[in-house]
């Protein structure tokens, strides 16, 4: 079966099966933050012997990219809409990527926002677990302070070596210029190109656990008790389940819940329908990744039936 260009990540194997996705055994490169997909398409057309996997958390960019990639007939490109760290933990198989491209990542310049930066020591350690032997991370930025931050963060991992003496260069040949690069160069800004090659594997393992959660059947008393947890926040470790809204009709209860596991954040509407013998049933959606936040949410619902 030929997979579409834009993939629903929750329906993929975890970790992803590259051969099933691309229908070949070619090496896989990844771009984080593909935007308008211009860079991905150029790479794909220039390297038909490679596969390209794009990750972006913007649903708008995902929808647009899917269309332009199809128009370009770039069959060796697939994209998902997901936060990068979550994508690497859930989808990317260990030691499976040849190159990771990150063009003009958000520097989050304000001090109070720096916790939002993707490119910190934890991410570079995670990336080292997903890149093959001597694989590379290529980063391009126009922000000198972010450049220094990246060099410091990747340096403390001792897992990567820079291919440039200073850690960066202002000129690099045959690198396709994105719209941001063209814009900043037109304004006279310096561009900082960084290439790091993997030296060794990290000791730490990274994986977001997938729980085996089956459909849940509740008693006849459940509907009268569900309002007791409206607005409740359930927290355990780094996982949070927040019940945002509960709507009830005669035959169905709909719960809007926010699920958060590290950087994986989702809102889902979960219907609980009346079934036989006046019981109520929550059927687990096929496209819902059952993370720990979902587990603690289900555990909370079950307490209403005790």
XYZ file of C-alpha atoms in Angstrom:
306
model
C 0.000 0.000 0.000
C 1.394 3.405 -1.029
C 1.304 5.832 1.873
C 0.175 9.406 1.392
C 2.614 12.307 1.610
C 1.182 13.690 4.834
C 1.088 10.971 7.465
C -1.113 10.675 10.544
C 1.648 9.971 13.036
C -0.569 8.228 15.583
C -1.419 5.500 13.045
C 2.209 4.703 12.190
C 4.264 1.909 13.705
C 6.140 3.059 16.786
C 8.942 3.345 16.095
C 8.268 4.057 12.442
C 9.022 1.432 9.822
C 10.929 3.346 7.133
C 10.697 0.532 4.587
C 6.915 0.433 4.947
C 6.640 4.238 4.720
C 8.938 4.778 1.726
C 8.736 1.296 0.143
C 12.507 1.068 -0.208
C 15.691 0.704 1.850
C 17.230 4.061 0.978
C 18.919 6.161 3.699
C 16.598 8.528 5.572
C 17.273 12.212 6.241
C 15.067 14.373 8.459
C 14.203 18.067 8.468
C 12.818 19.603 11.655
C 10.575 22.602 10.954
C 9.982 22.171 7.227
C 7.786 25.280 6.864
C 6.780 25.652 3.214
C 8.674 22.412 2.345
C 10.837 24.242 -0.203
C 14.064 22.893 1.292
C 12.697 19.348 1.563
C 11.542 19.285 -2.043
C 14.860 20.619 -3.327
C 16.773 18.001 -1.366
C 14.458 15.244 -2.516
C 14.759 16.161 -6.195
C 18.550 16.475 -5.913
C 18.921 13.147 -4.097
C 16.506 10.601 -5.469
C 18.601 7.901 -3.805
C 17.576 9.171 -0.359
C 14.324 9.479 1.580
C 13.286 12.620 3.453
C 11.092 12.780 6.536
C 9.790 16.192 7.593
C 8.567 17.153 11.061
C 6.660 20.345 11.920
C 4.272 21.122 14.783
C 2.258 23.630 12.697
C -0.898 22.088 11.241
C -1.046 24.976 8.752
C 2.450 24.243 7.428
C 1.679 20.519 7.391
C -1.428 20.997 5.219
C 0.346 23.363 2.810
C 3.452 21.179 2.608
C 1.399 18.108 1.783
C -0.093 19.915 -1.224
C 3.158 21.357 -2.596
C 5.022 18.065 -2.180
C 2.291 16.247 -4.110
C 2.416 18.883 -6.861
C 6.194 18.465 -7.045
C 5.689 14.692 -7.337
C 8.381 14.129 -4.722
C 7.574 10.551 -3.787
C 10.632 10.270 -1.529
C 9.248 12.858 0.931
C 6.853 12.212 3.820
C 5.785 14.683 6.502
C 4.109 14.577 9.911
C 2.561 17.225 12.145
C 4.149 16.745 15.549
C 6.507 18.492 17.965
C 10.081 17.486 17.190
C 11.178 16.075 20.540
C 8.001 14.004 20.803
C 8.493 12.799 17.225
C 12.027 11.659 17.976
C 10.963 9.856 21.153
C 7.915 8.139 19.648
C 8.548 7.696 15.918
C 12.226 7.843 14.955
C 13.961 4.446 15.257
C 17.349 4.311 16.948
C 20.379 4.906 14.711
C 18.163 5.229 11.628
C 18.845 8.766 10.322
C 21.757 9.836 8.148
C 21.265 13.605 8.441
C 19.124 15.985 10.487
C 18.524 19.444 8.981
C 17.346 22.337 11.143
C 17.029 25.610 9.251
C 16.507 28.822 11.231
C 15.055 27.370 14.421
C 13.215 29.797 16.708
C 15.894 31.270 19.030
C 13.382 32.302 21.716
C 15.608 35.300 22.577
C 13.807 36.420 25.756
C 15.262 34.890 28.907
C 11.865 33.788 30.220
C 11.212 31.893 26.962
C 14.549 30.043 26.740
C 12.995 26.910 28.225
C 11.130 26.620 24.904
C 14.328 26.200 22.893
C 14.476 22.847 21.145
C 18.233 22.723 20.660
C 19.476 22.060 24.174
C 21.747 19.339 25.573
C 18.849 16.934 26.139
C 17.722 17.169 22.523
C 21.265 16.713 21.186
C 21.611 13.605 23.359
C 18.288 12.313 22.031
C 19.353 13.119 18.455
C 22.591 11.163 18.922
C 20.516 8.086 19.758
C 18.534 8.427 16.520
C 21.395 9.186 14.106
C 23.440 6.406 12.536
C 27.193 6.042 13.004
C 28.975 9.206 11.804
C 25.615 10.767 10.946
C 25.320 14.543 10.926
C 23.217 17.386 12.282
C 23.174 20.506 10.101
C 21.910 23.736 11.691
C 21.540 27.179 10.109
C 20.768 30.350 12.081
C 21.098 34.103 11.723
C 21.232 34.636 15.500
C 24.814 34.806 16.861
C 23.657 34.382 20.459
C 21.675 31.266 19.588
C 24.697 29.986 17.679
C 26.809 30.333 20.834
C 24.070 28.664 22.891
C 23.923 25.701 20.486
C 27.702 25.261 20.556
C 27.693 25.255 24.357
C 24.768 22.847 24.663
C 26.008 20.325 22.095
C 29.535 20.570 23.505
C 28.585 19.398 26.993
C 27.134 16.158 25.584
C 30.565 15.022 24.248
C 28.646 13.076 21.595
C 29.296 15.302 18.578
C 32.231 16.969 16.860
C 32.026 20.126 14.788
C 33.322 20.013 11.230
C 34.432 23.660 11.521
C 37.303 24.961 13.622
C 35.214 27.776 15.141
C 32.138 25.592 15.350
C 30.504 27.457 12.470
C 31.144 29.099 9.124
C 29.512 32.000 7.293
C 29.804 30.368 3.874
C 28.933 26.911 2.688
C 28.734 25.659 -0.887
C 25.773 23.912 -2.476
C 23.404 24.545 0.425
C 19.913 25.381 -0.757
C 18.874 28.816 0.574
C 15.496 28.897 2.318
C 13.262 31.987 2.171
C 14.618 33.071 5.569
C 18.203 32.789 4.402
C 17.464 34.890 1.330
C 15.658 37.460 3.489
C 18.401 37.804 6.087
C 21.207 37.896 3.506
C 19.360 40.638 1.621
C 19.368 42.623 4.875
C 23.125 42.126 5.250
C 22.913 39.701 8.161
C 25.561 37.062 8.788
C 24.410 33.459 8.472
C 25.901 30.811 10.737
C 26.175 27.293 9.324
C 26.973 24.496 11.788
C 27.637 20.853 10.960
C 28.188 18.282 13.695
C 29.139 14.656 13.201
C 28.193 11.990 15.694
C 31.128 10.598 17.686
C 29.409 7.987 19.831
C 26.080 6.746 21.134
C 24.626 8.183 24.339
C 24.297 6.022 27.453
C 20.759 7.255 28.061
C 17.741 5.657 26.376
C 14.806 7.745 25.163
C 11.333 6.372 24.662
C 7.792 7.509 25.394
C 5.922 4.469 26.631
C 2.792 3.345 24.834
C 0.248 1.807 27.208
C -2.074 -1.040 26.309
C -5.444 0.468 27.210
C -8.592 -1.356 26.193
C -12.150 -0.065 25.817
C -13.727 0.738 29.179
C -17.265 -0.141 30.278
C -18.875 1.858 33.090
C -21.906 1.098 35.235
C -25.328 2.748 35.125
C -24.197 5.112 37.911
C -21.408 6.655 35.823
C -23.394 9.517 34.163
C -24.557 10.884 37.507
C -20.983 11.037 38.776
C -19.094 12.394 35.774
C -19.783 16.039 36.660
C -17.687 15.540 39.814
C -14.460 15.739 37.806
C -15.311 18.701 35.536
C -12.318 21.039 35.377
C -10.088 18.640 37.291
C -6.336 18.495 36.664
C -4.728 15.079 37.076
C -0.950 15.222 37.344
C 1.671 12.570 37.846
C 5.338 13.163 37.103
C 5.685 15.132 33.838
C 2.258 14.038 32.593
C -0.967 16.001 32.930
C -4.572 15.260 32.001
C -6.899 18.246 32.314
C -10.629 17.812 31.865
C -11.691 20.935 29.981
C -15.362 20.255 29.256
C -18.064 17.658 29.767
C -21.194 17.612 27.598
C -24.004 15.160 28.141
C -26.997 14.086 26.094
C -29.434 11.265 26.760
C -27.311 8.731 24.892
C -23.774 10.126 24.970
C -21.236 11.921 27.151
C -18.450 13.881 25.442
C -15.316 14.752 27.412
C -12.846 17.320 26.091
C -9.488 16.531 27.665
C -6.027 18.067 27.383
C -3.260 15.456 27.456
C 0.335 16.495 28.080
C 3.417 14.282 28.205
C 6.609 16.322 28.097
C 6.362 18.145 24.738
C 3.528 15.984 23.391
C 0.378 18.074 23.921
C -3.044 17.137 22.531
C -6.697 18.014 22.933
C -9.132 15.186 22.317
C -12.894 14.785 22.457
C -13.715 11.357 23.845
C -17.293 10.081 23.466
C -18.734 7.699 26.045
C -21.870 6.074 24.637
C -24.705 4.156 26.226
C -24.424 0.461 25.494
C -26.393 -2.628 26.400
C -27.812 -3.210 29.892
C -27.764 0.548 30.572
C -23.977 0.491 30.725
C -21.698 3.135 29.216
C -18.700 2.459 26.997
C -15.592 4.457 26.124
C -14.177 3.061 22.897
C -10.502 3.939 22.569
C -9.975 5.798 19.233
C -7.639 4.070 16.826
C -5.677 7.279 16.248
C -5.075 8.092 19.909
C -1.555 7.415 21.172
C -2.101 5.944 24.662
C 0.569 7.805 26.616
C 0.860 8.032 30.400
C -1.360 11.139 30.566
C -4.134 9.144 28.899
C -3.597 6.288 31.353
C -4.012 8.543 34.402
C -7.101 10.068 32.785
C -8.664 6.608 32.317
C -7.683 5.636 35.862
C -9.486 8.733 37.122
C -12.646 7.841 35.192
C -12.583 4.350 36.658
C -12.623 5.767 40.212
C -16.093 7.187 39.486
C -17.355 3.633 39.124
C -15.947 2.327 42.402
